[in-house]
Short mmCIF file of N, CA, C and O in Angstrom, two decimals:
data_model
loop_
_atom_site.label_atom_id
_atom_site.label_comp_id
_atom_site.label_asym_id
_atom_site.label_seq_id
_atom_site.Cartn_x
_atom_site.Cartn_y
_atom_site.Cartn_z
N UNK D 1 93.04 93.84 101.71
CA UNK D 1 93.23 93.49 103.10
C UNK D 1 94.58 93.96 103.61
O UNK D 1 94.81 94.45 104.72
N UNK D 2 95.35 93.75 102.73
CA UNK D 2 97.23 94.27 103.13
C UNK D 2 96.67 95.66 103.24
O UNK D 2 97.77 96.21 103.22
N UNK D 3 95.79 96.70 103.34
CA UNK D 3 96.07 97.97 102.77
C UNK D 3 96.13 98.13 104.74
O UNK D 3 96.97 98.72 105.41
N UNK D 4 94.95 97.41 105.18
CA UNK D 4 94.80 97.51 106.99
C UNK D 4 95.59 96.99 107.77
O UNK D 4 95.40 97.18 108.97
N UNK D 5 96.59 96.29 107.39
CA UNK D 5 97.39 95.47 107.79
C UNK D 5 99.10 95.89 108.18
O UNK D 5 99.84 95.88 109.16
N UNK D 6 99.15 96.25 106.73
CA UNK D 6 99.78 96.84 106.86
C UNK D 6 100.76 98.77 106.58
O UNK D 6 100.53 99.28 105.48
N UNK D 7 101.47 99.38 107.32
CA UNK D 7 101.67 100.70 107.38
C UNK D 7 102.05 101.40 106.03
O UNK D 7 103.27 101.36 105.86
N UNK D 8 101.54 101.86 105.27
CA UNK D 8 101.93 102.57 104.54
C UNK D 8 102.76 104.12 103.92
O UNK D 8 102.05 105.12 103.98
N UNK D 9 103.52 104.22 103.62
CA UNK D 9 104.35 104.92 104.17
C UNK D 9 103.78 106.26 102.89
O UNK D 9 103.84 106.51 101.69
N UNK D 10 103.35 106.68 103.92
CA UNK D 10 102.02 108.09 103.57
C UNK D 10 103.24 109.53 103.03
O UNK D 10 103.37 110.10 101.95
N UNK D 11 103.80 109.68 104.06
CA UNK D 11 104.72 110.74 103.74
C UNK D 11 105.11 111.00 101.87
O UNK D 11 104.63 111.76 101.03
N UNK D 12 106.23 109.92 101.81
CA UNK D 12 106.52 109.10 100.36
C UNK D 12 105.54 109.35 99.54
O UNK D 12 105.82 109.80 98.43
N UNK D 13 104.49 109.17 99.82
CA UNK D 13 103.12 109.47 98.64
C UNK D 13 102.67 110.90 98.67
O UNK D 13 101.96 111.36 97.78
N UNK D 14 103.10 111.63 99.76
CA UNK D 14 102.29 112.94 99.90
C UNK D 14 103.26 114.06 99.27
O UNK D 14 102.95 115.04 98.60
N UNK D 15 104.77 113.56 99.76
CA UNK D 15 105.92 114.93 99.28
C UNK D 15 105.71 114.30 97.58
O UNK D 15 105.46 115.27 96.85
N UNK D 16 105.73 113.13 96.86
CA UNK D 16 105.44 113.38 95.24
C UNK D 16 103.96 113.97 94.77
O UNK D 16 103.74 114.49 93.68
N UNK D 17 103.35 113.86 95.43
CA UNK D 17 101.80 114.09 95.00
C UNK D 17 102.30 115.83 95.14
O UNK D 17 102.36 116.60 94.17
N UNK D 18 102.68 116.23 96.74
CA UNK D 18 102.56 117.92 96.54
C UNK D 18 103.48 118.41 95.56
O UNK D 18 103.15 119.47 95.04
N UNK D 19 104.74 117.79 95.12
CA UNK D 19 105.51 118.57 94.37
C UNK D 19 105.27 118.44 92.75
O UNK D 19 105.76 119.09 91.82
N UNK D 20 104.45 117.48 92.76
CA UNK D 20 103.76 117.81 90.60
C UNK D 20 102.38 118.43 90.87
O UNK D 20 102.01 119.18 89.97
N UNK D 21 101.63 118.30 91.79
CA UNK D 21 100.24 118.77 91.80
C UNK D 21 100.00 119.65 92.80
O UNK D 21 99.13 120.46 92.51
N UNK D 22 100.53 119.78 93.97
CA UNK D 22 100.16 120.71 95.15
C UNK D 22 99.58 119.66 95.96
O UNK D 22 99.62 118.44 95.80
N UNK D 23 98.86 120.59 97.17
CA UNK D 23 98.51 119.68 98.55
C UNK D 23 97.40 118.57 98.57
O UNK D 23 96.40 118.64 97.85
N UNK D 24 97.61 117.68 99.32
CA UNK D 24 96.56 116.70 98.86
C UNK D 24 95.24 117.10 100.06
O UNK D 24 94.32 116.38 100.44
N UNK D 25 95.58 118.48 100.43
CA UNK D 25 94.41 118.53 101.45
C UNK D 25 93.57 119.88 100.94
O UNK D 25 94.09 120.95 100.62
N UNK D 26 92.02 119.53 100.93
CA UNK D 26 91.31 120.34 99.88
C UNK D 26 91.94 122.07 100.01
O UNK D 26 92.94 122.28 100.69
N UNK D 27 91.62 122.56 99.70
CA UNK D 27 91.61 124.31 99.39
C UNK D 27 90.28 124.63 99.87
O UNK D 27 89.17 124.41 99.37
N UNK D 28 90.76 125.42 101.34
CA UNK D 28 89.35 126.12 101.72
C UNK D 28 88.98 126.98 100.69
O UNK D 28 89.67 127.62 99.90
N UNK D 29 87.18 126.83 100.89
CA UNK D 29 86.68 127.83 99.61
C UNK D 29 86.48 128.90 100.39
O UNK D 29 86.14 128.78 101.57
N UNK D 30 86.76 130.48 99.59
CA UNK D 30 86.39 131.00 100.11
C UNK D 30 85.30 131.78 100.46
O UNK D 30 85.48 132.80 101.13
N UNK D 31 84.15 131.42 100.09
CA UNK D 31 82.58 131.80 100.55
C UNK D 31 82.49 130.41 101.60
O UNK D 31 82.44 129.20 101.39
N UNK D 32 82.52 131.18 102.74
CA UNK D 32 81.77 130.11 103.66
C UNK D 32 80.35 130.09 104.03
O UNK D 32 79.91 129.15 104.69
N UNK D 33 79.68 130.95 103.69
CA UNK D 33 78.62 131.59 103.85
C UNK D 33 77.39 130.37 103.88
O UNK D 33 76.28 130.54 104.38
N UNK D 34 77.84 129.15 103.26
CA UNK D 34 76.55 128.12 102.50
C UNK D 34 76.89 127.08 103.49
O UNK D 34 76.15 126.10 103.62
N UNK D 35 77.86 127.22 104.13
CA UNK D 35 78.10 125.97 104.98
C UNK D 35 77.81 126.05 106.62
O UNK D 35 78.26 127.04 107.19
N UNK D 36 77.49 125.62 106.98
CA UNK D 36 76.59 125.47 108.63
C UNK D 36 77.04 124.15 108.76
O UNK D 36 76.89 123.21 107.99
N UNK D 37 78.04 124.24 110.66
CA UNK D 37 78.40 122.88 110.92
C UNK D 37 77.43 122.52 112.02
O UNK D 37 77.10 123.14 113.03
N UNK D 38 76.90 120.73 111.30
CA UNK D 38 75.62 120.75 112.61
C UNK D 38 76.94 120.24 113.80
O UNK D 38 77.15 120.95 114.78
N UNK D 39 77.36 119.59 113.68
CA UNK D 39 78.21 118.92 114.73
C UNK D 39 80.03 119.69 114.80
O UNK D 39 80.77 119.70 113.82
N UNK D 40 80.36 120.20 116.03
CA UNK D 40 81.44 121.33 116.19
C UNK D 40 81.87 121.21 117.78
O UNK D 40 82.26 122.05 118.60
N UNK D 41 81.60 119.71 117.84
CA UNK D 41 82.35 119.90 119.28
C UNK D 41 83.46 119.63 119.77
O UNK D 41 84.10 118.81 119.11
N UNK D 42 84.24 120.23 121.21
CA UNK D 42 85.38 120.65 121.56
C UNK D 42 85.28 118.62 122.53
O UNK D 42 84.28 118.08 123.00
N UNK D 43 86.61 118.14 122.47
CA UNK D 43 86.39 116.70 123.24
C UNK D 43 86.31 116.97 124.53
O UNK D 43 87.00 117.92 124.90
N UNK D 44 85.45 116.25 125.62
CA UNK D 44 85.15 116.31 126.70
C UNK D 44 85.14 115.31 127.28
O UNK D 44 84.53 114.36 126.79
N UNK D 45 85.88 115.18 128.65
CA UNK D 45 85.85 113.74 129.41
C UNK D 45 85.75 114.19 130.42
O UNK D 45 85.47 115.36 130.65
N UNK D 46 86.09 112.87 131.67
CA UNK D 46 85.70 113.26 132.80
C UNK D 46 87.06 113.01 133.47
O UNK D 46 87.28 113.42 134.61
N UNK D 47 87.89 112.41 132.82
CA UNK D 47 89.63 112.40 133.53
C UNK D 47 90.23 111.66 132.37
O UNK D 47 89.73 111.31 131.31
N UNK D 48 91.49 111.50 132.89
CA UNK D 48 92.52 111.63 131.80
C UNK D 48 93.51 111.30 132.67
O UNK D 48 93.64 111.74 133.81
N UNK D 49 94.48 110.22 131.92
CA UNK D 49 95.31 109.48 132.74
C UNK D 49 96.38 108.55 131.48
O UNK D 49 96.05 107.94 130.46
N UNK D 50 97.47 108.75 132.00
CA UNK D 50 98.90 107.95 130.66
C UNK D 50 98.40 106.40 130.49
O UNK D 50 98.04 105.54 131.28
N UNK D 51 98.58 106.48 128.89
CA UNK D 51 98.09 104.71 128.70
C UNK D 51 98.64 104.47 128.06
O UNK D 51 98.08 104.57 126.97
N UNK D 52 100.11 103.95 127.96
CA UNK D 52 101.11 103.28 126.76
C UNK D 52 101.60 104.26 125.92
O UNK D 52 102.49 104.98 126.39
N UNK D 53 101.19 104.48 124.65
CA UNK D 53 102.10 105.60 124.31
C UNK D 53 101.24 107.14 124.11
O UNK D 53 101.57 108.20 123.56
N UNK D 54 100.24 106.77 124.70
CA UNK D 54 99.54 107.82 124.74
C UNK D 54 98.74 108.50 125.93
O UNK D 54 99.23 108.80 127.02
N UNK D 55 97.32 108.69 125.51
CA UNK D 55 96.44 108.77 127.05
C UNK D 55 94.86 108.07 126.99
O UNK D 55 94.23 107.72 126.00
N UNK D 56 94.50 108.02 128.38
CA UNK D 56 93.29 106.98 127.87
C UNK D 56 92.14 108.27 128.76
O UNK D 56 92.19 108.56 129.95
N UNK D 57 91.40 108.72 127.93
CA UNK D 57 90.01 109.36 128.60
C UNK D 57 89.01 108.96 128.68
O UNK D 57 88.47 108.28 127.81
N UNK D 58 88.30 109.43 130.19
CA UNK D 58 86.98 108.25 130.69
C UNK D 58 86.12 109.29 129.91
O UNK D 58 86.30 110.51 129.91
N UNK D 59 85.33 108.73 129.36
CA UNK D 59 84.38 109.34 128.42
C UNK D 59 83.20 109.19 129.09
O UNK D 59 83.26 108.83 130.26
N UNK D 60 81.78 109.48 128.40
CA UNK D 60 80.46 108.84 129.10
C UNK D 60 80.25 107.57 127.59
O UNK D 60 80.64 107.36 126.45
N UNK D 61 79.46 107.10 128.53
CA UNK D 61 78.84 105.61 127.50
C UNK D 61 78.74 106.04 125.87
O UNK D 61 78.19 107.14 125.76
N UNK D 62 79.05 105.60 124.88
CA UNK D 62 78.68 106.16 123.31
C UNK D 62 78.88 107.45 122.88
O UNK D 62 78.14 108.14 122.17
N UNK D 63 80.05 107.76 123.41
CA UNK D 63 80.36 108.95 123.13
C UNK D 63 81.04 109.13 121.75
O UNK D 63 81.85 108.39 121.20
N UNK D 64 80.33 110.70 121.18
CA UNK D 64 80.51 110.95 120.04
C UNK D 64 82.12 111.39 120.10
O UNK D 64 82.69 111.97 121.03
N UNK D 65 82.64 110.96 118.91
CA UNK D 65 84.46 111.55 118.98
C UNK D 65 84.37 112.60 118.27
O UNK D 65 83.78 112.23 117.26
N UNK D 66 84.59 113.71 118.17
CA UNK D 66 84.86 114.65 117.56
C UNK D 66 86.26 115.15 117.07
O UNK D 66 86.97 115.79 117.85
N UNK D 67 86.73 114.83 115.61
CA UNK D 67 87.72 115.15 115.18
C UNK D 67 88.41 116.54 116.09
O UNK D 67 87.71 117.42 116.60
N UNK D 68 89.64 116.51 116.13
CA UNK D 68 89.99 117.47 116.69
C UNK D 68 91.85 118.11 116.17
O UNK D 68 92.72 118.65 116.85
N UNK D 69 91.84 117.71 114.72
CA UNK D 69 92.48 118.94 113.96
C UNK D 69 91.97 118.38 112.18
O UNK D 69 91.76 117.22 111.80
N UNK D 70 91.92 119.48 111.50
CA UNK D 70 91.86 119.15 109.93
C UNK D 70 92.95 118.30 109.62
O UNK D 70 94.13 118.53 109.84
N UNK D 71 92.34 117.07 108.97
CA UNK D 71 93.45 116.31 108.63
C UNK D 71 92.62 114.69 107.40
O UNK D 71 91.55 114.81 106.80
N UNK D 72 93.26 113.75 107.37
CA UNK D 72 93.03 112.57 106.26
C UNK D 72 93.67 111.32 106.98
O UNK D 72 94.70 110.91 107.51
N UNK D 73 92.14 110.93 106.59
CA UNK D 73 92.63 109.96 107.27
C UNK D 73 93.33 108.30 106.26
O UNK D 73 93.07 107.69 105.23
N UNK D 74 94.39 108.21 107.50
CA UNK D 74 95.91 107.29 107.05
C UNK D 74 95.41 105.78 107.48
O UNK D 74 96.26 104.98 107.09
N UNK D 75 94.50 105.24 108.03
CA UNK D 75 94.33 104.05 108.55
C UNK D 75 92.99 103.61 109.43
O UNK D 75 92.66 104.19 110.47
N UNK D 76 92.43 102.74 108.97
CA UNK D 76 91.20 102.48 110.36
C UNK D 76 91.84 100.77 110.09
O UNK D 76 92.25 100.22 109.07
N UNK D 77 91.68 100.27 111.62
CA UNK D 77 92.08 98.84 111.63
C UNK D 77 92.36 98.51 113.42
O UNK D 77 92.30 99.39 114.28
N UNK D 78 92.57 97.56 113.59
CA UNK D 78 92.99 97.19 114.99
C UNK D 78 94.56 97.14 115.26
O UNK D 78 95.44 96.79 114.48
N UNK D 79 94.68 97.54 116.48
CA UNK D 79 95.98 97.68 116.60
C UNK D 79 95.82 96.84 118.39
O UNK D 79 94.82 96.44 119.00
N UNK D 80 96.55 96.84 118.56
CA UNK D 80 96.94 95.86 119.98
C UNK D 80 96.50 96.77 120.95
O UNK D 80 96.47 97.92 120.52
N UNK D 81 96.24 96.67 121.80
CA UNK D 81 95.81 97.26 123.32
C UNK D 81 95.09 98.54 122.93
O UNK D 81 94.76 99.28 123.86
N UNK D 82 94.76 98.96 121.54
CA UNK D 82 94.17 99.97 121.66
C UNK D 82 92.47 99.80 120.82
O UNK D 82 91.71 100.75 120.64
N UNK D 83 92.15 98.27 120.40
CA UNK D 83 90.90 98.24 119.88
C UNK D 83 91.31 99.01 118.10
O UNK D 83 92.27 99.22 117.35
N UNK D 84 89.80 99.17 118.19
CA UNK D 84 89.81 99.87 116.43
C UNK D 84 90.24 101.38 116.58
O UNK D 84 89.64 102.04 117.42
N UNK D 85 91.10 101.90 115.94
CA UNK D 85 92.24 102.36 115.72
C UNK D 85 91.33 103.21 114.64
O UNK D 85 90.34 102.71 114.12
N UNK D 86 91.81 104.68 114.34
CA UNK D 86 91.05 105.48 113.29
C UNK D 86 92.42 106.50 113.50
O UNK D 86 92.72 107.01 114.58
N UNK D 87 93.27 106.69 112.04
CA UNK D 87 94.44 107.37 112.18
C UNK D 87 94.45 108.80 111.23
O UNK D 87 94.22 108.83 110.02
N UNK D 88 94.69 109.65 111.85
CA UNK D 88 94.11 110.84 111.00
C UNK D 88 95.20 111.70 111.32
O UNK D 88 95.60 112.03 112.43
N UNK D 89 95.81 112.14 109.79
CA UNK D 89 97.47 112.84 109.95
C UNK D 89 96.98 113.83 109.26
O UNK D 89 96.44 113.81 108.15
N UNK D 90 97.27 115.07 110.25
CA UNK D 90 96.81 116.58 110.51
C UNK D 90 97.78 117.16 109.28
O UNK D 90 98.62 116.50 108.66
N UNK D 91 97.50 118.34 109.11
CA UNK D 91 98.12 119.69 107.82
C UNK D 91 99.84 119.72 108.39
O UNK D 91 100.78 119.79 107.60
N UNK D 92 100.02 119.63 110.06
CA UNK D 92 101.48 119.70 110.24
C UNK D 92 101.91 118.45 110.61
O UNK D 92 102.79 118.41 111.47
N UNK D 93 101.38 117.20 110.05
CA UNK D 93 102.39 116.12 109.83
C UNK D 93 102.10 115.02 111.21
O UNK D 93 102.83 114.05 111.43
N UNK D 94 100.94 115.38 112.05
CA UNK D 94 101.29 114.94 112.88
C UNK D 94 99.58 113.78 112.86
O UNK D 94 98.44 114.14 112.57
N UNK D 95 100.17 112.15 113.38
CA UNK D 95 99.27 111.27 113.19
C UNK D 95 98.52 111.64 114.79
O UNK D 95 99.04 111.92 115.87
N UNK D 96 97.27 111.51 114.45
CA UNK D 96 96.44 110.92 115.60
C UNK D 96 95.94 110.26 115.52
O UNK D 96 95.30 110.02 114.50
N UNK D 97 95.93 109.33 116.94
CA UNK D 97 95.23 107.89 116.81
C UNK D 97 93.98 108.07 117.64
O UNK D 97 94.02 108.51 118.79
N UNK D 98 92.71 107.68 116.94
CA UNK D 98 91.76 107.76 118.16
C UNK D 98 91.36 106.26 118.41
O UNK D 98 90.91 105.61 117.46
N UNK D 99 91.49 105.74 119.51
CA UNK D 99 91.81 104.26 119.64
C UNK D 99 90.54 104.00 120.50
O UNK D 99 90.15 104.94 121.20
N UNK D 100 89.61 102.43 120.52
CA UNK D 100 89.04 101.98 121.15
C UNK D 100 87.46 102.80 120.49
O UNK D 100 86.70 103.33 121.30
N UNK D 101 87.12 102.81 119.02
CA UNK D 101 85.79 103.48 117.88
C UNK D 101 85.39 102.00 117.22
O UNK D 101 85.79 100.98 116.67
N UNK D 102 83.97 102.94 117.85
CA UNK D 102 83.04 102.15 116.96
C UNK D 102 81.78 102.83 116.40
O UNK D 102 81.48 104.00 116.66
N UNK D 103 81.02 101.99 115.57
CA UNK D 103 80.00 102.96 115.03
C UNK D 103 80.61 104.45 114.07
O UNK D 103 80.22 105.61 114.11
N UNK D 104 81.36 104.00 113.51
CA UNK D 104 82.41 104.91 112.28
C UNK D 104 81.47 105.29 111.12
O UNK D 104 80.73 104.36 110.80
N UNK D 105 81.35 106.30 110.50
CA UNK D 105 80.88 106.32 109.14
C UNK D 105 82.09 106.87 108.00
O UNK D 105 81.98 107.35 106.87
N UNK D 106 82.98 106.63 108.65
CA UNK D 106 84.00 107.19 107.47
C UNK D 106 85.26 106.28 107.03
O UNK D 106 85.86 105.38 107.64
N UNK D 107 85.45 106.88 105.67
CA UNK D 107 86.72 105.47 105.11
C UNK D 107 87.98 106.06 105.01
O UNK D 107 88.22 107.27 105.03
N UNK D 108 88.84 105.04 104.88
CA UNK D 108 90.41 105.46 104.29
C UNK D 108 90.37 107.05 103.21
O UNK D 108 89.54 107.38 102.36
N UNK D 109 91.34 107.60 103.58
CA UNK D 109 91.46 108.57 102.72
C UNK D 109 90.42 109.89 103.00
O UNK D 109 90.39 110.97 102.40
N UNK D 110 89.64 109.44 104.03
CA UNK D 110 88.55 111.06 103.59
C UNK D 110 89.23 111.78 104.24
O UNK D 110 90.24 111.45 104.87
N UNK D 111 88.61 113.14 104.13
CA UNK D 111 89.38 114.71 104.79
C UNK D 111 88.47 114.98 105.42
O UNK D 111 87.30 115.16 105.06
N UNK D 112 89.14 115.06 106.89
CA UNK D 112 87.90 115.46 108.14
C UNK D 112 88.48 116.76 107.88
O UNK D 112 89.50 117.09 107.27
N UNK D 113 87.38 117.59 108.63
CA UNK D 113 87.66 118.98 109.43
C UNK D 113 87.58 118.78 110.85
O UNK D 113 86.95 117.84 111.32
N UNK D 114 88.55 120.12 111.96
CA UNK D 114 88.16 119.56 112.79
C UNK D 114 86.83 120.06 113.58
O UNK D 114 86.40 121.16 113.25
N UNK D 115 86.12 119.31 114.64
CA UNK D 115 84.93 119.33 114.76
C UNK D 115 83.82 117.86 114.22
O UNK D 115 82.77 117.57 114.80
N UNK D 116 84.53 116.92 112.72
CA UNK D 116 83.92 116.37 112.47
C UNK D 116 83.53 114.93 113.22
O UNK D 116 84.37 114.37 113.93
N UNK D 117 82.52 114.50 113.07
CA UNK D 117 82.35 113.12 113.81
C UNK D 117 82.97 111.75 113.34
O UNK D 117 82.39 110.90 112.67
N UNK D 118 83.94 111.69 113.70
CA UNK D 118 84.26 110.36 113.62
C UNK D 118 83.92 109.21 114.12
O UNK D 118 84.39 108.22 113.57
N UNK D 119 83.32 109.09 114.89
CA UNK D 119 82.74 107.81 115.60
C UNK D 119 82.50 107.64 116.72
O UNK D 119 83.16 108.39 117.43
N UNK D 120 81.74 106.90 117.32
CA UNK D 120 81.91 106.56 119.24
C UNK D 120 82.45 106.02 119.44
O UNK D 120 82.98 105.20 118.69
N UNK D 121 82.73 106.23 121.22
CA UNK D 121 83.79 105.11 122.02
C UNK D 121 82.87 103.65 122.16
O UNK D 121 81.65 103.72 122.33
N UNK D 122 83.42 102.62 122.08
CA UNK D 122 83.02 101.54 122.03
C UNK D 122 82.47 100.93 123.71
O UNK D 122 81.64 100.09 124.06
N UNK D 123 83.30 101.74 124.38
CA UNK D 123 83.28 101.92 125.93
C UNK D 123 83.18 103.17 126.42
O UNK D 123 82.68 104.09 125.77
N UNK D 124 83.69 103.31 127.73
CA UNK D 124 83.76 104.54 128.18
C UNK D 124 84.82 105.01 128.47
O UNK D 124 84.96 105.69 129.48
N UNK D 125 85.93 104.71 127.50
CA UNK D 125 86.79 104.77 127.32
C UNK D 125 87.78 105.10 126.02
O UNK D 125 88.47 104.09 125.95
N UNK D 126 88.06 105.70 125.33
CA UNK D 126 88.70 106.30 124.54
C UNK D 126 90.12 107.02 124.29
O UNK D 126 90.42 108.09 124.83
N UNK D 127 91.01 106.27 123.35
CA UNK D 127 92.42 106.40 123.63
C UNK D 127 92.87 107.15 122.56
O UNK D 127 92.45 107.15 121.41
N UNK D 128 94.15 108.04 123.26
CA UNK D 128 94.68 108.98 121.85
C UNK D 128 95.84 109.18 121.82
O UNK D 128 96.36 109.28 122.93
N UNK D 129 96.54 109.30 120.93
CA UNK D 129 98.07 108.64 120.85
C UNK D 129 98.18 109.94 119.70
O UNK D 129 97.39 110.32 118.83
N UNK D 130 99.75 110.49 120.18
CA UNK D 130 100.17 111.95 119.06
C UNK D 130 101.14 111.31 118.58
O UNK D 130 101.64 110.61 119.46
N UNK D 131 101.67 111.20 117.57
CA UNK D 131 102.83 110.84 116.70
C UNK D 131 103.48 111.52 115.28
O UNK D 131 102.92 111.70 114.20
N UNK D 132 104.83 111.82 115.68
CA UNK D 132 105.15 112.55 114.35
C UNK D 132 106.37 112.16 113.91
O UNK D 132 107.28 112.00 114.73
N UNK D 133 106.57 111.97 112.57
CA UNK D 133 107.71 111.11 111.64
C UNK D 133 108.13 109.80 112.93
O UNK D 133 109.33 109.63 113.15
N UNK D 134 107.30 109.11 113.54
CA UNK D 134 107.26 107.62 114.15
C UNK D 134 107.87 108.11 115.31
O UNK D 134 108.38 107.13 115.84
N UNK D 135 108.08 109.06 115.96
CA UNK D 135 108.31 109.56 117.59
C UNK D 135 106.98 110.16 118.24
O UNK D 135 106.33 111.08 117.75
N UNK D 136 106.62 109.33 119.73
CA UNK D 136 105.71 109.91 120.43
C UNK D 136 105.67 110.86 120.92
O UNK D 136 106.73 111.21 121.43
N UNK D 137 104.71 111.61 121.04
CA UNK D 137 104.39 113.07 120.90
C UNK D 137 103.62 113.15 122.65
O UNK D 137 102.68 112.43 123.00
N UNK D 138 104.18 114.02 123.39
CA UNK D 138 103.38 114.00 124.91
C UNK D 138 102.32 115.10 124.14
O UNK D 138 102.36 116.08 123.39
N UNK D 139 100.92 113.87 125.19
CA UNK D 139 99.63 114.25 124.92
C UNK D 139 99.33 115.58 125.66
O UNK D 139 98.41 116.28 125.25
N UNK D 140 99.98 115.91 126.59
CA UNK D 140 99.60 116.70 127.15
C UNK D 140 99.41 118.52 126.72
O UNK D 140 98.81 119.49 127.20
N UNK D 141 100.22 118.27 125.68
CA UNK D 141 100.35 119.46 124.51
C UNK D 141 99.22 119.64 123.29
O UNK D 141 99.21 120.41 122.33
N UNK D 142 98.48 118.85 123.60
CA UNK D 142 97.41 118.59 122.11
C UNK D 142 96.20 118.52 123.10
O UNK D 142 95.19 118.72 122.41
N UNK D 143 95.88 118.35 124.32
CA UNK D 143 94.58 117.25 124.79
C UNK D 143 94.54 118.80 126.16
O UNK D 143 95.19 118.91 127.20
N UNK D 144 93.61 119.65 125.63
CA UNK D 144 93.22 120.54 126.87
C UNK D 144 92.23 119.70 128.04
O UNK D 144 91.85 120.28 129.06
#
């Protein structure tokens, strides 16, 4: 229960893991040839507007989230004003929060690609927050 609770300090675990073993994020293979992505979509809303430390997009009803950089995920849990919380820290260090998911099929630790489905908005509403070494990151640089 402490693991959702509380922040774990991921970095600390990732610079010892890469420097006796290498990266903790898989090694593209290189025959891609066998792999076909059914689900590869780009995020789409209908506006977009500043929401605390991030941005909040009007989505349509049950909307699918579509990962949107390769990365592992650091946390699923509730966080304050943003609902269930799904935290996924990309190849260059940088956390994204996709805030206000439900209907998830994925756990602590897996390696999305991006494109993959992470879950629906619980509303029609869906929040995303950029963060890197604990400074907010303007969304407006990540969120076409």
């Amino acid at each position: 229960n402490k693991l959702y609770e509380e922040n774990i300090p991921f970095t600390k675990f990732e610079n010892i893991y890469n420097k006796y073993l290498g990266s903790i994020f898989p090694i593209e293979t290189i025959d891609k040839n066998n792999t076909i992505s059914v689900f590869n979509e780009e995020l789409t809303y209908k506006s977009i507007s500043k929401y605390i430390d991030g941005a909040k997009l009007e989505v349509n009803e049950k909307y699918i989230i579509p990962n949107l950089k390769n990365g592992i995920i650091i946390y699923i849990g509730e966080k304050e004003n943003y609902g269930n919380v799904i935290i996924i820290k990309t190849e260059n260090n940088i956390n994204i929060w996709y805030g206000n998911v439900c209907n998830y099929n994925v756990k602590l630790y897996d390696h999305l690609n991006k494109g993959d489905i992470i879950g629906e908005a619980c509303t029609n509403e869906l929040y995303l927050v950029y963060k890197k070494d604990g400074q907010v990151l303007d969304y407006n640089q990540y969120i076409k």
